[in-house]
Coordinates of C-alpha atoms and ligand atoms in Angstrom, one line a residue:
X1 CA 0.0 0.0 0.0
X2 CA 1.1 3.6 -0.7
X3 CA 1.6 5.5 2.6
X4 CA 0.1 9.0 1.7
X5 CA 1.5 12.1 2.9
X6 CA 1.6 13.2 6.2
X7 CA 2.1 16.0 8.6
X8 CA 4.5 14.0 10.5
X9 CA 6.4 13.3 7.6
X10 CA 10.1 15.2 8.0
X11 CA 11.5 14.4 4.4
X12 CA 9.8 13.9 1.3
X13 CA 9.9 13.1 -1.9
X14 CA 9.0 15.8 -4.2
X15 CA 9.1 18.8 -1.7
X16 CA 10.2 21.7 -1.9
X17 CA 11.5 24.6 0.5
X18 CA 9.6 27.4 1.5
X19 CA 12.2 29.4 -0.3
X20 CA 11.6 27.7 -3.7
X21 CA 8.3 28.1 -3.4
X22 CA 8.4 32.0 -2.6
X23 CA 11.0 32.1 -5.8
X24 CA 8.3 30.3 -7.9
X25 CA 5.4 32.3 -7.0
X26 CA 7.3 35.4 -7.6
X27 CA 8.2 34.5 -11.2
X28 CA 4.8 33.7 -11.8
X29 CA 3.6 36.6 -10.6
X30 CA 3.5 39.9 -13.1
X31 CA 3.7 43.9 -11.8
X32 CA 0.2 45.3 -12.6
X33 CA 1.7 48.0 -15.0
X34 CA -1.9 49.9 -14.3
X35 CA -2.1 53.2 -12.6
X36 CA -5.3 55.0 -10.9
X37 CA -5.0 58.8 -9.8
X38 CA -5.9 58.9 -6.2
X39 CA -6.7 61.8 -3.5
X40 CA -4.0 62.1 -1.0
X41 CA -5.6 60.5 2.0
X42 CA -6.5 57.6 -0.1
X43 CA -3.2 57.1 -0.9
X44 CA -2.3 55.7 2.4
X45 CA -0.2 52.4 1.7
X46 CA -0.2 52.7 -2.0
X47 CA 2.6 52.7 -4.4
X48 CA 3.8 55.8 -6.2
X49 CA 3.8 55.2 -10.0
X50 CA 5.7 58.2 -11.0
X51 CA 8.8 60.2 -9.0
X52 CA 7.6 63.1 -6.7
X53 CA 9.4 66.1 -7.7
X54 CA 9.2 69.1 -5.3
X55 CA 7.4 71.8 -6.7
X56 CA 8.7 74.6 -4.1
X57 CA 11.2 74.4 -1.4
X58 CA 10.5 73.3 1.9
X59 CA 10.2 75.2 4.3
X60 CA 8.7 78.1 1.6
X61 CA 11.1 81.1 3.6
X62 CA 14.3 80.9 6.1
X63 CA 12.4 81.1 9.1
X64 CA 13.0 80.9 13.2
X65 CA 13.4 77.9 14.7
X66 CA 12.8 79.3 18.3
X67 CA 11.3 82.3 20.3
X68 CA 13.4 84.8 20.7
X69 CA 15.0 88.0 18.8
X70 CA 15.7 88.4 15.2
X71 CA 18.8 90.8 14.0
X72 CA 21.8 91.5 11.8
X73 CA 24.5 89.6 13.0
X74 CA 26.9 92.3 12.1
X75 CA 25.7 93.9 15.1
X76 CA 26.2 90.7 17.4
X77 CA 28.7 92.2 20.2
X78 CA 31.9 90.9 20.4
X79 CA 33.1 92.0 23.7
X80 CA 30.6 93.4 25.9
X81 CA 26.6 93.3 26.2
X82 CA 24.5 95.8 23.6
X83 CA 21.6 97.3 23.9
X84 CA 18.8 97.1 20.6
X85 CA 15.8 98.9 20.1
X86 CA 12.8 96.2 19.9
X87 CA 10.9 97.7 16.5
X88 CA 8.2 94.8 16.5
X89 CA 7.2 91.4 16.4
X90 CA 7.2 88.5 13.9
X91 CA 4.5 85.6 14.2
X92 CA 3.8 82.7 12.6
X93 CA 1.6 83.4 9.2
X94 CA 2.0 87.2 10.1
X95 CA 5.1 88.4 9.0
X96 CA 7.3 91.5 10.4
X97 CA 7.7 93.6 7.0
X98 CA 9.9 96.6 7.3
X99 CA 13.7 96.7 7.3
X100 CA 15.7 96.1 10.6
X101 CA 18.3 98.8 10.9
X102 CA 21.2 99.0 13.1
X103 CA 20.8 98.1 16.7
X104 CA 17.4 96.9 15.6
X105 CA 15.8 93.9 16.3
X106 CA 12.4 92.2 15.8
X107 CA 10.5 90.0 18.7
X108 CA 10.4 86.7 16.5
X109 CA 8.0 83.6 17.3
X110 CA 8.9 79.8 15.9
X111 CA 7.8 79.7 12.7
X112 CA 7.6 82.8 12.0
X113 CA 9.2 84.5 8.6
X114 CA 12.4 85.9 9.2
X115 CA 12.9 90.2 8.6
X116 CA 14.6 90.9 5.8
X117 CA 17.7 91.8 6.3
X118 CA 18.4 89.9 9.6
X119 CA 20.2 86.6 9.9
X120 CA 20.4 85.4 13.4
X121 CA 17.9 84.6 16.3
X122 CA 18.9 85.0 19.6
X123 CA 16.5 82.8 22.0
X124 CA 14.4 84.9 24.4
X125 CA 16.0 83.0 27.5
X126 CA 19.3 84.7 26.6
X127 CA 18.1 88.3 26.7
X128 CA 17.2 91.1 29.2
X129 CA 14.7 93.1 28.5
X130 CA 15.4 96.5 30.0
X131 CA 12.1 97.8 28.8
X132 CA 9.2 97.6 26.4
X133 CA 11.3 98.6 23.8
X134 CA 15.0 97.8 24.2
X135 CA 16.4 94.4 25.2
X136 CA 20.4 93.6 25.7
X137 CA 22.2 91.1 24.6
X138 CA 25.6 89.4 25.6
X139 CA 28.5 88.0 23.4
X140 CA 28.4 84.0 22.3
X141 CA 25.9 84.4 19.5
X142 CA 26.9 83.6 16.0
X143 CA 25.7 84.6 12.3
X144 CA 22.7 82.1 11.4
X145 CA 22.1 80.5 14.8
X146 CA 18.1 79.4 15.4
X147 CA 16.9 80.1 11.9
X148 CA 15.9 77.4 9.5
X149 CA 16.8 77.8 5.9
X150 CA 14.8 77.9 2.9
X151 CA 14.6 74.5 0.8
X152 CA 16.8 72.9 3.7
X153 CA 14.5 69.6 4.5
X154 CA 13.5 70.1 0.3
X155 CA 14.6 72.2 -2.2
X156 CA 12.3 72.9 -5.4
X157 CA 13.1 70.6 -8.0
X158 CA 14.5 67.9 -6.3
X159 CA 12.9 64.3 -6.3
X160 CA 11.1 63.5 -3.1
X161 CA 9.7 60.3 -3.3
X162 CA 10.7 57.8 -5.8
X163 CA 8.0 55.6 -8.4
X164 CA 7.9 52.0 -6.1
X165 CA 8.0 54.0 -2.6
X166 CA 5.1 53.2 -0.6
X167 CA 3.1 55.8 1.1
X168 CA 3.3 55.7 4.2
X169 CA 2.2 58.3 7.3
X170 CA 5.4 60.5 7.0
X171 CA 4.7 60.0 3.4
X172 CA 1.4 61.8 3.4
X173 CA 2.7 64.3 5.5
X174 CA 5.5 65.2 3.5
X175 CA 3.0 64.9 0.3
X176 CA 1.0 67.9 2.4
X177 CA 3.9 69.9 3.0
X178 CA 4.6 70.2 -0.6
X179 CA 0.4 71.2 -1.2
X180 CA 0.3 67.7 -3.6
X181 CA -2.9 66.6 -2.7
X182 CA -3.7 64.0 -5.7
X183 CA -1.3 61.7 -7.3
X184 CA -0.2 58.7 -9.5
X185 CA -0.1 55.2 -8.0
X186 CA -0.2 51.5 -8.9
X187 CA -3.4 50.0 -9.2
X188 CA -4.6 47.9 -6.0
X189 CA -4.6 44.5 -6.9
X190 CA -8.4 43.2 -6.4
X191 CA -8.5 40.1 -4.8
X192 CA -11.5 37.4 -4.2
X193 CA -11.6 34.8 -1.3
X194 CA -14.1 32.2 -0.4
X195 CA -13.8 29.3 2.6
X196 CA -14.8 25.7 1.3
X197 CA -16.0 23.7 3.8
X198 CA -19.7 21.6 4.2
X199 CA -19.2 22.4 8.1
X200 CA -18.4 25.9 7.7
X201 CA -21.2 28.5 9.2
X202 CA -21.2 32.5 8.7
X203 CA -21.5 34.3 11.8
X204 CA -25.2 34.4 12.3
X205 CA -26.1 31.1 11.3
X206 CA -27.2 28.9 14.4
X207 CA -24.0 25.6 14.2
X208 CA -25.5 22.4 13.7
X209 CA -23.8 19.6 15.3
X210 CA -20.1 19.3 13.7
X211 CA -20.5 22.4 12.4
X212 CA -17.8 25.7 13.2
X213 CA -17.7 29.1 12.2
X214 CA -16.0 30.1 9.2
X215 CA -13.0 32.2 10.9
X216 CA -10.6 32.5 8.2
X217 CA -12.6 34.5 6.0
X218 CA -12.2 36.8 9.1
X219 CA -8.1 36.0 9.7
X220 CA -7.9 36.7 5.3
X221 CA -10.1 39.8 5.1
X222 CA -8.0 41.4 8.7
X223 CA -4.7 40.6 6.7
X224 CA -5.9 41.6 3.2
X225 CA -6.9 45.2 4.9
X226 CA -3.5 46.0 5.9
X227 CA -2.2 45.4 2.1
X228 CA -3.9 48.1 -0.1
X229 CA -5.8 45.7 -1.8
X230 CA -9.6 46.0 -2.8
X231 CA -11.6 43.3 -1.1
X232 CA -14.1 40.9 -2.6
X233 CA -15.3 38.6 0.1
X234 CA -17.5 35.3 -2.0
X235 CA -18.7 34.0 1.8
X236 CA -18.2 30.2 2.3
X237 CA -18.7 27.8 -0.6
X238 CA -20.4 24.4 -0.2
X239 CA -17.8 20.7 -0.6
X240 CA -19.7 20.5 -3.7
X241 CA -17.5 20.5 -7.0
X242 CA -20.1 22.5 -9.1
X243 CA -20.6 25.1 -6.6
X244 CA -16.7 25.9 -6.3
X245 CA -15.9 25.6 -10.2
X246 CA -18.2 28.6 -10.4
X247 CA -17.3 30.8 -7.1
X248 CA -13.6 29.8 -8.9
X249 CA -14.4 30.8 -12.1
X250 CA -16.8 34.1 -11.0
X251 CA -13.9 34.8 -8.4
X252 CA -11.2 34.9 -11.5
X253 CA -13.2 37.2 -13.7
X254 CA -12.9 40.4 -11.2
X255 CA -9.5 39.6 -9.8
X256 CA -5.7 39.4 -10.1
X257 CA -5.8 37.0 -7.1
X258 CA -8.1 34.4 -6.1
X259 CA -7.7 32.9 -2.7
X260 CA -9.8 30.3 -1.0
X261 CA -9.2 28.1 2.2
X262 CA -9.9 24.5 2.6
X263 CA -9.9 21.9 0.5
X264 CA -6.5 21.3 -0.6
X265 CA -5.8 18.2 1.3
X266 CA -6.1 14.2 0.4
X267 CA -9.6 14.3 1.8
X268 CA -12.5 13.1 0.2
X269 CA -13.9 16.4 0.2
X270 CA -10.9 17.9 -1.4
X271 CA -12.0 19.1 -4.5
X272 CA -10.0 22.5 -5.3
X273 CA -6.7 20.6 -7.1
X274 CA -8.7 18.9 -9.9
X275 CA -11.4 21.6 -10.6
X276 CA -8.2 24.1 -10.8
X277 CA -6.4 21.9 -13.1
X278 CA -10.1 21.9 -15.3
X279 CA -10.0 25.2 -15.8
X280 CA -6.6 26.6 -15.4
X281 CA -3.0 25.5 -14.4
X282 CA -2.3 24.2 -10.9
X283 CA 0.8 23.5 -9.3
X284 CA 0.5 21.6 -5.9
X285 CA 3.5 21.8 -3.4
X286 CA 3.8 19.7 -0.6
X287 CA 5.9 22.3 0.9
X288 CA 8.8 21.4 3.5
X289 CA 7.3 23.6 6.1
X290 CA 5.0 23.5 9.5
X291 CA 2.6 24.4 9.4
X292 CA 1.1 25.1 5.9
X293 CA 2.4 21.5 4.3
X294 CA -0.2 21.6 1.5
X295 CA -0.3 24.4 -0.8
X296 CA -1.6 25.1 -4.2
X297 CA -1.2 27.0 -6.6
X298 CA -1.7 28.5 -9.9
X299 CA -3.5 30.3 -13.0
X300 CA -7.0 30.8 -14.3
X301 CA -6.6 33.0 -17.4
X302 CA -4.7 35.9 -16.1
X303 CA -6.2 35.2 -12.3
X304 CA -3.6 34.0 -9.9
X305 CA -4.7 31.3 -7.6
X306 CA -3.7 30.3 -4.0
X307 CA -5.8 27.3 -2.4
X308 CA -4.8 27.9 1.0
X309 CA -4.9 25.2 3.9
X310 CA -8.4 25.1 6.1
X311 CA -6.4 24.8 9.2
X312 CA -6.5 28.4 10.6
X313 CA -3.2 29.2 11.9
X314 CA -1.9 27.0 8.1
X315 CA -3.8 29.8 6.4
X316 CA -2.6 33.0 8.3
X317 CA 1.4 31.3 8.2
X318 CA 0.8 30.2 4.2
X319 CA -0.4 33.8 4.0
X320 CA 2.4 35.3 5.3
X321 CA 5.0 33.5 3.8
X322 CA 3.4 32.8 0.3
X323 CA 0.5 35.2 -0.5
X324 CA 2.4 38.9 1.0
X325 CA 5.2 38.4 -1.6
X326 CA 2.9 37.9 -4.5
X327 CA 0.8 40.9 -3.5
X328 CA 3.5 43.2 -2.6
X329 CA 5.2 42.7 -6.5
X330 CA 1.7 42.8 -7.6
X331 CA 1.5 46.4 -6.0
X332 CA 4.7 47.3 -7.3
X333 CA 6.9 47.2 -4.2
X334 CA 10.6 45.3 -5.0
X335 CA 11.1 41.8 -3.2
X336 CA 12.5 42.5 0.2
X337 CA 13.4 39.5 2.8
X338 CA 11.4 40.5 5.4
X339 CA 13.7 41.6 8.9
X340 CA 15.0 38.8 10.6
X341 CA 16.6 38.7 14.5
X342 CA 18.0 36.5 16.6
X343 CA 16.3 36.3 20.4
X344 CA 17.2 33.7 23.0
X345 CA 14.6 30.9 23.2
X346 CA 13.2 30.5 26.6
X347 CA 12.2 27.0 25.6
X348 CA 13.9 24.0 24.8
X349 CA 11.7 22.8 21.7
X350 CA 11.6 19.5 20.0
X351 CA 12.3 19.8 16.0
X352 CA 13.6 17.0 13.8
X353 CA 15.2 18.5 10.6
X354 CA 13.7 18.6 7.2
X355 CA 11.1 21.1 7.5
X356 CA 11.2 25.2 8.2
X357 CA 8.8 25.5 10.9
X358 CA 6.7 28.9 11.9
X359 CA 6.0 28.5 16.2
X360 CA 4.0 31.2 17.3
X361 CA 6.0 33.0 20.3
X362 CA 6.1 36.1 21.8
X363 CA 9.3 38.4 21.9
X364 CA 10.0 40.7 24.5
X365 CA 13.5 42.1 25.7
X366 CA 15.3 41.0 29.2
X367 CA 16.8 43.4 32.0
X368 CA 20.1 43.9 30.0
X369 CA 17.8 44.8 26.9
X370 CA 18.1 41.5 24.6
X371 CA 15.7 40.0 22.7
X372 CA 14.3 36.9 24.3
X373 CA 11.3 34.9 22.9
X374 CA 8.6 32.4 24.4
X375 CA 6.5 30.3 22.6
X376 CA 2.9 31.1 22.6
X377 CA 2.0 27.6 23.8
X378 CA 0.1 24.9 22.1
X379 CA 1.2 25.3 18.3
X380 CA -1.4 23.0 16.8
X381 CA -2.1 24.5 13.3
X382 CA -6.1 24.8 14.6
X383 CA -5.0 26.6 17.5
X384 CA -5.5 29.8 16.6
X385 CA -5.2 32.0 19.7
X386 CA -1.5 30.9 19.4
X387 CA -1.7 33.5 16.6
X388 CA -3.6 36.4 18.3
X389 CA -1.2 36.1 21.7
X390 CA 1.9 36.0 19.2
X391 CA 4.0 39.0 18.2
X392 CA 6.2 36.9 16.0
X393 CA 7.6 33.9 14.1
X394 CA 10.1 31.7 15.9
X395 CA 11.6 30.6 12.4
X396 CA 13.5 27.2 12.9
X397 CA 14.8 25.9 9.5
X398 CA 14.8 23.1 7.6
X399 CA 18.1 21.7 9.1
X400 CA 17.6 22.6 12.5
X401 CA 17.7 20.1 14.9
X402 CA 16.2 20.4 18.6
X403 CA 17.0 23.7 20.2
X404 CA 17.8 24.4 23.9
X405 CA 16.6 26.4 26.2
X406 CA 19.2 29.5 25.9
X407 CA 20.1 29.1 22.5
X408 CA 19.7 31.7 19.9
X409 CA 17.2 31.2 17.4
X410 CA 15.6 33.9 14.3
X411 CA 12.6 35.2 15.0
X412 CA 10.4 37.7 12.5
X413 CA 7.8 40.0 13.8
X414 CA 4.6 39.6 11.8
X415 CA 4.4 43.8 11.8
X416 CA 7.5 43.6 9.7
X417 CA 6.0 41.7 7.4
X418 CA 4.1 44.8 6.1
X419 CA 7.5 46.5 5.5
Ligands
AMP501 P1 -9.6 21.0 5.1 O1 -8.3 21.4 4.5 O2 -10.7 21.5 4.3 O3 -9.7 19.5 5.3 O4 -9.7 21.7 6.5 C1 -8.8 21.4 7.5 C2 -9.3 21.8 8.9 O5 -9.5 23.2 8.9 C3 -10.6 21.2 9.2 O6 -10.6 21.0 10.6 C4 -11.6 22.3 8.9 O7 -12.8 22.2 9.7 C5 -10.8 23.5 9.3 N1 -11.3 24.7 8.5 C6 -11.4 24.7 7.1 N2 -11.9 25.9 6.7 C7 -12.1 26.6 7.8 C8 -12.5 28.0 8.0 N3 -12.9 28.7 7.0 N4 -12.6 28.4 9.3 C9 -12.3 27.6 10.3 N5 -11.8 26.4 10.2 C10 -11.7 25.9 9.0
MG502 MG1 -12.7 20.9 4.1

């Protein structure tokens, strides 16, 4: 008899690495050369298709970085305190227009645009103010202290933000400082997903014995949000063959990605490898990893497919390591390995080599500041509260052996993911 494959299997014939895997869904996967103009707050995790150039300089005017006392530092004394008559006062958005003469000076507040004609702040701490109209001021200034130049954080011209950069917070806010408020960015990849499973249940739906709710619909749609990508959400489709060649082939029409969970296995419900090989291509892996063994892949017309594992933790880790790299060159974004660190493991933990396993732990940093990490606990893949208490990966791979308490082992943090 044929043993079939199994989750307990280390080695196998026919598997592949995580890391071939990754390479061969990222050849397979195209840049969508589309763009849409968006509104700047919409553009928050997009990718710019075009350079930013500056259209002005940044900040507009040399202005003063502090309170205090704008004058010509030709007048700065050298040797003993001077007296200067106070002519008026510089705000913010109201500037201080006449000419500052000699022994002049102008009350100037942060921000504000700086007189013509003077070139140095003194800070208000540093002078006396004799009277409403005359302050003095000591020697240890120099010419162009407390001011902020012109152009100095961007100068007019110059390219801010490259085509491929992502859009972040500090992104929009530079965006804003430059008065851009609509601009050119990749297209959002639109993708489908739909659970397959005869015991699956929305939320609402009163469970019938040996039924469960459908959470990764719930895990996918939380994940998907944080890419950029426009959502479509099929709901759950029945174990029934003709019900998921259509949700497949409805799903492919309006999307670059199709994912579904469930259904992938050797079970006798399992019907998502031969439909997909009906009406597309399908590659499936039995991938040298844990958890997230069975994985599969592949193309309906122009639709990329993932047929994810049903096992809920399977899903988010096959996710992770599979689905975010096709999305992000989808969007545009360059392959980047995504940050890895080495923590002491508080754990011993049993691992035979051949597979790269995923344990769900939880870094922190000890008293002399080092990363240490714990493991979540149970790290069933249908333990899914090992995900939500996690902060991280504990990555042990393929030719690690059991690793003892102490030892230093890689971990990634899933927020670095979204890099
Ligand atoms: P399958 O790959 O379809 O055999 O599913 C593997 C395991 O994952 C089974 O215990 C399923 O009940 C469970 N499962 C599948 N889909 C889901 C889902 N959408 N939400 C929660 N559990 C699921
Ligand atoms: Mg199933």
């Amino acid at each position: 008899m044929i043993k079939q494959p199994s989750c307990n299997d280390s080695f196998e014939q026919g598997a592949i690495t995580v890391a071939a895997a990754v390479t061969a869904i990222l050849t397979a996967t195209p840049v969508i050369a589309e763009y849409q103009q968006r509104a700047l707050r919409d553009c928050l995790h997009g990718i710019l298709f075009e350079d930013i150039r500056s259209p002005c300089d940044v900040p507009a005017h040399n202005n003063s970085a502090m309170d205090g006392y704008a004058l010509r530092s030709a007048d700065l004394p050298a040797a003993s305190s001077r007296s200067f008559q106070v002519i008026g006062t510089a705000f913010a958005g109201k500037p201080f227009t006449s000419e500052c003469q000699q022994n002049q000076c102008v009350r100037i507040m942060t921000g504000a645009m700086v007189p013509a004609s003077t070139d140095t702040i003194v800070i208000q701490e540093d002078v006396n103010v004799l009277d409403a109209e005359h302050v003095e001021i000591g020697t240890g200034h120099r010419k162009n202290q407390n001011l902020r130049f012109a152009g100095e954080d961007i100068s007019q011209g110059s390219t801010v933000l490259q085509k491929g950069s992502r859009i972040n917070a500090a992104e929009l806010g530079v965006l804003a400082s430059l008065g851009i408020n609509e601009m050119t960015l990749y297209r959002k990849p639109r993708v489908s997903f739909f659970s397959t499973g005869d015991e699956l249940r929305s939320i609402g739906e009163t469970l019938r014995s040996g039924d469960i709710y459908d959470s990764n619909r719930y895990s996918l749609y939380g994940l998907l949000k944080a890419c950029d990508v426009d959502i479509i959400d099929m709901g759950v489709v029945r174990d029934d063959p003709e019900a998921i060649r259509q949700a497949l082939l409805a799903a492919a029409r309006c999307s670059d990605v199709v994912l579904t969970s469930g259904g992938v296995s050797v079970g006798e419900a399992d019907y998502i490898k031969d439909i997909l090989q009906d009406i597309g291509s399908m590659d499936f892996w039995k991938i040298l990893m844990k958890p997230g063994r069975p994985l599969t892949s592949g193309k309906i017309n122009d639709t990329l497919f993932f047929g994810l594992p049903g096992n809920p933790v399977a899903v988010m880790v096959t996710f992770y390591q599979f689905v975010l790299p096709c999305l992000r060159k989808l969007k545009g974004l360059p392959h980047k390995d995504v940050l890895t660190l080495k923590a002491r493991s508080l754990h011993a933990i049993r691992k035979n080599p051949g597979r790269r396993e995923f344990q769900r732990a939880i870094a922190s940093t000890d008293a002399q500041g080092n990363l240490q990490v714990a493991l979540t606990g149970k790290q069933g893949s249908g333990i899914l509260t090992s995900m939500s208490q996690a902060n991280c990966f504990m990555v042990l791979a393929e030719e690690c052996g059991p690793v003892e308490a102490g030892s230093e082992v890689d971990i990634q943090f899933f927020i670095h993911y979204f890099d």
